[in-house]
Short mmCIF file of C-alpha atoms and ligand atoms in Angstrom, two decimals:
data_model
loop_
_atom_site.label_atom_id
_atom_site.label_comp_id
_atom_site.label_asym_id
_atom_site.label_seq_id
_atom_site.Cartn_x
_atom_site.Cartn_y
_atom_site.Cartn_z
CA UNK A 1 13.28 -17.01 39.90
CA UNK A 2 11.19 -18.31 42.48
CA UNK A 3 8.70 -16.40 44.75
CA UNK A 4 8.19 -17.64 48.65
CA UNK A 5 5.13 -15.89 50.21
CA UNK A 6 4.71 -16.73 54.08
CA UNK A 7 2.68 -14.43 56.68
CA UNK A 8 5.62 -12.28 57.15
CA UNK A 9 5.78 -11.11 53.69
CA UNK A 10 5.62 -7.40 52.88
CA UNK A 11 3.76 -6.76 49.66
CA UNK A 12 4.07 -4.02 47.19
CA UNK A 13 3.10 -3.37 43.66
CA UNK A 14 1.77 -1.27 40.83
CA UNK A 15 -1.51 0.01 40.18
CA UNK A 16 -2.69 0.97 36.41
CA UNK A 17 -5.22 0.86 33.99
CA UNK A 18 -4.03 -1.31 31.63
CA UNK A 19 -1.71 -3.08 34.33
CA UNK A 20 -0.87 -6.48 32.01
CA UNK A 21 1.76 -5.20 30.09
CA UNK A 22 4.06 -4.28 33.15
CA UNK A 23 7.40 -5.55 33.40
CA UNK A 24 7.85 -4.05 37.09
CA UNK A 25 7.18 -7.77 38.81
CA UNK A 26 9.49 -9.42 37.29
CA UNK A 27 11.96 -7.07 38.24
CA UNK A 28 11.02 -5.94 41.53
CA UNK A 29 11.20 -9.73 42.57
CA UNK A 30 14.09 -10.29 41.18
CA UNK A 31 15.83 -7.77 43.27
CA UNK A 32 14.16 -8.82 46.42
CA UNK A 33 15.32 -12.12 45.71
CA UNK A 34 18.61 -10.86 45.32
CA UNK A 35 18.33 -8.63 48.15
CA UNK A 36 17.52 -12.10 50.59
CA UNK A 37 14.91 -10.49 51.77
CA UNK A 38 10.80 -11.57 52.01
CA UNK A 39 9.25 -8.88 50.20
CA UNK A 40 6.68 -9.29 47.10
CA UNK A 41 5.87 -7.07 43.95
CA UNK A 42 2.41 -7.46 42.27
CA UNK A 43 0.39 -5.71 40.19
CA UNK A 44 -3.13 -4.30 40.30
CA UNK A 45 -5.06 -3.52 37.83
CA UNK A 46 -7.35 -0.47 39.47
CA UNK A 47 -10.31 0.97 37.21
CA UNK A 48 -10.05 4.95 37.51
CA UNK A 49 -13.10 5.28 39.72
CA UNK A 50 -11.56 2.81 42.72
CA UNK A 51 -7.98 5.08 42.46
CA UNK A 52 -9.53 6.85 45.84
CA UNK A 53 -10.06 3.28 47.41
CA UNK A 54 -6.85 1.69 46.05
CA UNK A 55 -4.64 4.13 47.89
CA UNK A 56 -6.87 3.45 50.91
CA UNK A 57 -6.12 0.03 50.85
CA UNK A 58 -2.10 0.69 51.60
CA UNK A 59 -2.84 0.91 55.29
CA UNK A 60 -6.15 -1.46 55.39
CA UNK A 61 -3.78 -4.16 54.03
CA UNK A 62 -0.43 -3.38 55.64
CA UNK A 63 1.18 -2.63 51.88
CA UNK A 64 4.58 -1.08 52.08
CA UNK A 65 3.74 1.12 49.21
CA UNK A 66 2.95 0.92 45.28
CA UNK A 67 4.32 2.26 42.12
CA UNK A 68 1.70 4.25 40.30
CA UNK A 69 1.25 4.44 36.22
CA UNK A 70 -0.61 5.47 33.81
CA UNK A 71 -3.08 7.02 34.28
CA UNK A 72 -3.18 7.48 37.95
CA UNK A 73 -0.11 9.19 38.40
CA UNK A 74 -2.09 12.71 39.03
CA UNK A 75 -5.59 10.97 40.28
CA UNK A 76 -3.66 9.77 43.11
CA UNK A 77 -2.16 12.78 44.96
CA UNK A 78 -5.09 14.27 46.49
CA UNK A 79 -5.34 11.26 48.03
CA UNK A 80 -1.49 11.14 50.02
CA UNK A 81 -0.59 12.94 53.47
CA UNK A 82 2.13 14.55 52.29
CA UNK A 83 4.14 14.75 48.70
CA UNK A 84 7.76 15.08 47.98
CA UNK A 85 9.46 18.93 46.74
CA UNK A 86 10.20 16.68 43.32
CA UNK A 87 6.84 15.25 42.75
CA UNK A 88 5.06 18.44 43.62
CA UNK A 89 6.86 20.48 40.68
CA UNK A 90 6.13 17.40 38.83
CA UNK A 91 2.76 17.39 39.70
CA UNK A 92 2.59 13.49 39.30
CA UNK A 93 3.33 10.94 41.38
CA UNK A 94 4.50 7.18 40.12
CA UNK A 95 5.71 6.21 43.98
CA UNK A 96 3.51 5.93 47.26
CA UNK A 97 5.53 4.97 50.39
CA UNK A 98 3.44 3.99 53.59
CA UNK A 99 5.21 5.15 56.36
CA UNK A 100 3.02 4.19 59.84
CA UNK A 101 0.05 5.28 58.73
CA UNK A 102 1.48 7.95 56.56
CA UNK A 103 1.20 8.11 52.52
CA UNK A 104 4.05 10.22 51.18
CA UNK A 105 4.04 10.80 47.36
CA UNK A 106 7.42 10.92 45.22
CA UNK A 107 8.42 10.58 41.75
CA UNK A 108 11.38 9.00 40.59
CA UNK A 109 10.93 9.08 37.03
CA UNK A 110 12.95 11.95 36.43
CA UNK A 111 15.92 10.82 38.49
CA UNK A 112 15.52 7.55 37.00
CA UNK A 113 16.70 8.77 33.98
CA UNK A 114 19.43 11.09 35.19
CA UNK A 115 20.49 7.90 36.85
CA UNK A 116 20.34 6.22 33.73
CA UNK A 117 22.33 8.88 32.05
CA UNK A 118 25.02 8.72 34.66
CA UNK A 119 25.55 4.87 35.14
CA UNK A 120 25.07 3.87 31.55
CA UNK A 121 25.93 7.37 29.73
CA UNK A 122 28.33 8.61 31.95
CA UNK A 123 27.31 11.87 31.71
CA UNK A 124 25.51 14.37 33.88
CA UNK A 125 23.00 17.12 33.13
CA UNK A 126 25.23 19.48 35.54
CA UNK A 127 25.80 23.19 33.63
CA UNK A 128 24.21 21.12 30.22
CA UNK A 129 22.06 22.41 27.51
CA UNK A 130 18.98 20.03 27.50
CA UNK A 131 16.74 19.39 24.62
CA UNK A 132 13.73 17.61 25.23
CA UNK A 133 11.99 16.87 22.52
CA UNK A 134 7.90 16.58 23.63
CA UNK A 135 6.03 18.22 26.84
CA UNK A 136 3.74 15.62 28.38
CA UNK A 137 4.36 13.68 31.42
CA UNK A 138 7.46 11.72 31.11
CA UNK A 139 8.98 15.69 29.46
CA UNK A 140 8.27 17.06 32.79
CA UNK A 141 9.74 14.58 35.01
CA UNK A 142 12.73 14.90 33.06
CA UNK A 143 12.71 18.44 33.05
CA UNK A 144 11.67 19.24 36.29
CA UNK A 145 14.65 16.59 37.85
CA UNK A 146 17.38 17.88 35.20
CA UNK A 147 16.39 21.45 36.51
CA UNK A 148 16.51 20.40 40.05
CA UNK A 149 20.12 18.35 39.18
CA UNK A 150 21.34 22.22 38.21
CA UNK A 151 21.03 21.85 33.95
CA UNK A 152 22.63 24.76 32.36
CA UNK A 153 19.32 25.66 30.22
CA UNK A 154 16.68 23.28 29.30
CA UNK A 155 14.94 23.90 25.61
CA UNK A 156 11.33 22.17 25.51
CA UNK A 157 9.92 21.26 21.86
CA UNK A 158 6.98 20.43 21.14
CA UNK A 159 4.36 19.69 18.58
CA UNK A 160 1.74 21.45 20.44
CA UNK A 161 3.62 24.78 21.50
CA UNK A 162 1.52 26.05 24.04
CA UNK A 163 2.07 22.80 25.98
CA UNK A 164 6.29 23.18 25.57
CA UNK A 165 6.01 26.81 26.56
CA UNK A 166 3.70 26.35 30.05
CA UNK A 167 5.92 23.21 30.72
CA UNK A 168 9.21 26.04 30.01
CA UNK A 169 8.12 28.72 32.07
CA UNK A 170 6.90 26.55 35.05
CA UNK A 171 10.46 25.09 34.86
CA UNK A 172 12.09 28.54 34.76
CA UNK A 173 9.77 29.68 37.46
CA UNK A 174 10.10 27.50 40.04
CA UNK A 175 14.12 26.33 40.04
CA UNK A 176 15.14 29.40 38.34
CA UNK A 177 16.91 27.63 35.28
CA UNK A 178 16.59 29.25 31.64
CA UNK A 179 14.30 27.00 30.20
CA UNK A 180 13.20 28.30 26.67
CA UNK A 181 10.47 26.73 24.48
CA UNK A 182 10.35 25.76 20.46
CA UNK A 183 7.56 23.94 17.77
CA UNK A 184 8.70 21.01 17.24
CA UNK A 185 8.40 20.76 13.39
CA UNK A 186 9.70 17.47 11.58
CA UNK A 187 11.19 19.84 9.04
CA UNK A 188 13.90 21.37 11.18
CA UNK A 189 14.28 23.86 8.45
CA UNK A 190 17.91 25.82 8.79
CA UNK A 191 17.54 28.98 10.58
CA UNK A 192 14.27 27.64 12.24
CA UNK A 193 14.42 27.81 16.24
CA UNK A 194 14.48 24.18 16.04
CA UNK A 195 17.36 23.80 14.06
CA UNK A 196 19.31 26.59 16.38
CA UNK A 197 18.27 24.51 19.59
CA UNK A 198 19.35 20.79 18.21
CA UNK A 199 22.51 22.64 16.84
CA UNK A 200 23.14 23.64 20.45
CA UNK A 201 21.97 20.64 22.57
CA UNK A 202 24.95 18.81 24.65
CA UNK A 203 22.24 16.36 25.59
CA UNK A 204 18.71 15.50 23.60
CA UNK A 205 15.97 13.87 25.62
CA UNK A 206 12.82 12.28 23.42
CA UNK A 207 10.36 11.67 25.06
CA UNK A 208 7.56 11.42 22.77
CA UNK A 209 5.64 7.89 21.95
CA UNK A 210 7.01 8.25 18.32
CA UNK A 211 9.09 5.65 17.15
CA UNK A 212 7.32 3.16 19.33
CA UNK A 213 5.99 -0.32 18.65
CA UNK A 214 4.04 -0.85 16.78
CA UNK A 215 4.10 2.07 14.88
CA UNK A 216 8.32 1.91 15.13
CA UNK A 217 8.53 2.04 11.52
CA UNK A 218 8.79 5.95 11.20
CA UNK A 219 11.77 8.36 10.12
CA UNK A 220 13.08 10.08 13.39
CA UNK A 221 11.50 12.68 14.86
CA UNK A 222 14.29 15.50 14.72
CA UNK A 223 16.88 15.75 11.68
CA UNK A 224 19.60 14.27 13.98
CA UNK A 225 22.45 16.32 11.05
CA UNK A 226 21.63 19.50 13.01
CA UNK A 227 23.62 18.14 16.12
CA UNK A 228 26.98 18.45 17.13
CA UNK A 229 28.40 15.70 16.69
CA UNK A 230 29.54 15.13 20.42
CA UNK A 231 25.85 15.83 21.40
CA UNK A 232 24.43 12.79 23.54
CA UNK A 233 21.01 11.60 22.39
CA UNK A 234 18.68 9.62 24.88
CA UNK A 235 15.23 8.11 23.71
CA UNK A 236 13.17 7.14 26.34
CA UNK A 237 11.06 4.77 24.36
CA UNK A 238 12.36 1.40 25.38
CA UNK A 239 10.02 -0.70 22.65
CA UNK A 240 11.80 -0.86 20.53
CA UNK A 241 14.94 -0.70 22.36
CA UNK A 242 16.85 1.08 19.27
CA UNK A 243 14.64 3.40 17.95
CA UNK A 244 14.97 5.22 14.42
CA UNK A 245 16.35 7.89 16.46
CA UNK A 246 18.64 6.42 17.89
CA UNK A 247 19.79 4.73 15.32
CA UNK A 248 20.09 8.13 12.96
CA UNK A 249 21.86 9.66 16.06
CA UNK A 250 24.85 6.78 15.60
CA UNK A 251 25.17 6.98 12.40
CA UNK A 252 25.57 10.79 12.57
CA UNK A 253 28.55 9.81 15.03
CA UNK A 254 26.58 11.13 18.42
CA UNK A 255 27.10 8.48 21.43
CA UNK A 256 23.41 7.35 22.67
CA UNK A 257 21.09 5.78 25.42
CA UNK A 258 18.64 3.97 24.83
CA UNK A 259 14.79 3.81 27.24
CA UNK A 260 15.08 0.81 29.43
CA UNK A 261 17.32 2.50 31.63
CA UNK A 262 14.99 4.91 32.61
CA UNK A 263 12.63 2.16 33.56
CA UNK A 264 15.01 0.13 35.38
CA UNK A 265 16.56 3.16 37.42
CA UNK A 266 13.10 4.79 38.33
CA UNK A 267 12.03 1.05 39.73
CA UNK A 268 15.62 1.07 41.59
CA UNK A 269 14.67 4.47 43.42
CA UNK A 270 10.87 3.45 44.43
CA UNK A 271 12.91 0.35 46.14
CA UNK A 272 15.41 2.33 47.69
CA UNK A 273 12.32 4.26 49.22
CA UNK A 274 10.26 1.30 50.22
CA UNK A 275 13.44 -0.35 51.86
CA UNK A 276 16.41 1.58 52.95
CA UNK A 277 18.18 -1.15 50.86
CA UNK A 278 20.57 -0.10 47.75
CA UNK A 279 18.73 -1.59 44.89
CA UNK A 280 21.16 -3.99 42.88
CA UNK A 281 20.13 -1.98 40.14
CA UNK A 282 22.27 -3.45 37.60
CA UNK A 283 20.57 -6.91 37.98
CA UNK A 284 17.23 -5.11 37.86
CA UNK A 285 18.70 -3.26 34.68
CA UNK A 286 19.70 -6.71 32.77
CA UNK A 287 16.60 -8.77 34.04
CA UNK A 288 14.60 -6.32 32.03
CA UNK A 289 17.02 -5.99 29.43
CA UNK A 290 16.33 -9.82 29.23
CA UNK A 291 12.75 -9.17 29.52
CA UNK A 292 12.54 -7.01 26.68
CA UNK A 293 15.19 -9.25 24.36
CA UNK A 294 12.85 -12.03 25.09
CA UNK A 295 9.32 -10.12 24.23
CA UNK A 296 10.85 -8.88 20.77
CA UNK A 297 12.05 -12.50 19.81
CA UNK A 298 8.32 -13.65 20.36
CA UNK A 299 6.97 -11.07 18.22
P1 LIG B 1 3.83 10.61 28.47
O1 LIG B 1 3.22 10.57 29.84
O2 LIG B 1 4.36 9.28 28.02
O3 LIG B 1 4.86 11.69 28.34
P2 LIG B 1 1.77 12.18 27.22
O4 LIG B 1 1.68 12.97 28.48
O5 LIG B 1 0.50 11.74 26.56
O6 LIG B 1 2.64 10.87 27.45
O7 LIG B 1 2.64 13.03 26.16
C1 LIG B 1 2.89 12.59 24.89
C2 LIG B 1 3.91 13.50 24.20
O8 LIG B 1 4.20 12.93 22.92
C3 LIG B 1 3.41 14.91 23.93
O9 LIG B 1 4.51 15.81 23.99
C4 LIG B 1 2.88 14.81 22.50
O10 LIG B 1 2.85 16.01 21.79
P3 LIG B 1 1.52 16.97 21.85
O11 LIG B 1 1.59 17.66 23.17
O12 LIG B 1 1.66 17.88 20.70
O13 LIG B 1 0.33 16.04 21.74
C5 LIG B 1 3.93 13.91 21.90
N1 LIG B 1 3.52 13.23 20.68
C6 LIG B 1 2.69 12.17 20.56
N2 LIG B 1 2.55 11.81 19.26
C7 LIG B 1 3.33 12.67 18.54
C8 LIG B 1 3.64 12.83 17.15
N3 LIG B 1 3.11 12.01 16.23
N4 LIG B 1 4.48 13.82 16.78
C9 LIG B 1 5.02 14.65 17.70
N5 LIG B 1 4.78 14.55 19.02
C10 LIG B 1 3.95 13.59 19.45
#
């Protein structure tokens, strides 16, 4: 895949602190090249303290917009005209889209993965039980979207409980779905609330940074033999692509999803917002499929 930049070219990107390890270019640029049109990804690699001057620079340069990441994805909202229903409950935003003049914040992160679950899992979070297993940003989005998609009940665990039980409540308060909260205790002892919520989950979100590279090497996080077996389990960690988890939850006979989806679908939506265009999200889905295939070989 080639790049063309001429005068004409509208330029977006991400902006993070570490920035290298992004595999948004590649497949931003990809689609644009499939879309025909003369549009640019890039990344930039913004220090915390220049967040306020970063965002200024969307309508100093003429930039479309930019996906945000960690760990600007809060820093950045006082700094936008206006922010989405969805990002507000969120209270992050990973997408800025410069409207003349205008900075509007969103986050697709959450709907990311429901699209993820939809296209690839073929399920949908409508009248579900949802377990997600860990409270901290990426546990919110999800929440907050499945919520907002009209989930039957969400159940938040958590190794810090206070954290699961602010994140349930805020949930419960503001869309008015039964969201519960449990400690998330590797020994899923019977009879524990952890063991009654996995036992029944229709559809288990982790969302925690266990089981990822490096330190991928670990048991899973939940005894996966406390689910039904038709209970779908989703790990959002995406290196490595098949997590321990995710490997227990096959073997226990559960059908899974695996993180890059997530990743692919939430890039898809910022697109869709920067553009008008439908993303040709399956292309952006393989190229970092391909990405990722590629980056494990080499280690
Ligand atoms: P992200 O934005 O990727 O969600 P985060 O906001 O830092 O990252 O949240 C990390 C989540 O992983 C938290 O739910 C954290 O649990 P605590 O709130 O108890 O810290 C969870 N987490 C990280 N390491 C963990 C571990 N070893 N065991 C269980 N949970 C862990």
């Amino acid at each position: 895949m080639s790049v063309s930049i001429s005068g004409k070219t509208t330029v977006v990107g991400v902006i993070g602190d570490p920035v290298s390890h992004t595999l948004s270019p590649p497949m931003h640029n990809a689609a644009f090249s499939q879309l025909g049109i003369d549009w640019v990804y890039v990344p930039f690699h913004v220090r915390p303290e220049f967040v306020g001057a970063a965002v200024r620079s969307i309508p100093a340069l003429g930039l479309k917009g930019f996906n945000v990441t960690v760990p600007h994805k809060v820093a950045v909202m006082e700094h936008l005209d206006e922010i989405d229903r969805e990002a507000q409950l969120i209270g992050a935003v990973n997408t800025v889209v410069h409207e003349r003049g205008r900075l509007i914040g969103y986050n697709t992160d959450g709907r990311g993965f429901l699209r993820s679950l939809q296209r690839q899992g073929g399920r949908t979070v409508a009248g579900a039980n949802v377990l997600i297993l860990g409270a901290g940003g990426a546990a919110k989005a999800i929440a907050c979207s499945a919520a907002l998609a009209g989930a039957g009940r969400l159940v938040i665990a958590n190794r810090t409980f206070d954290k699961a039980n602010d994140l349930a409540h805020m949930v419960n308060e503001q869309t008015g779905v039964p969201a519960d909260a449990v400690e998330l205790d590797g020994s899923c002892r019977v009879g524990s609330r952890l063991a009654e919520a996995l036992g029944e989950a229709d559809i288990v979100v982790q969302t925690t940074s266990v089981g990822m590279y490096p330190r991928h090497d670990v048991p899973p996080i939940v005894d996966v033999t406390r689910l039904k077996r038709e209970a779908f389990v989703c790990d959002i960690v995406y290196r490595p692509r098949e997590t321990s988890l995710i490997r227990a939850a096959k073997t226990h006979g559960c059908d899974v999803l695996t993180g890059e989806g997530m990743l692919a679908y939430q890039g898809a939506i910022a697109l869709e917002l920067w553009t008008g265009l439908d993303a040709p999200d399956e292309l952006m889905l393989q190229t970092l499929i391909n990405l990722l295939a590629a980056e494990a070989a080499a280690v």
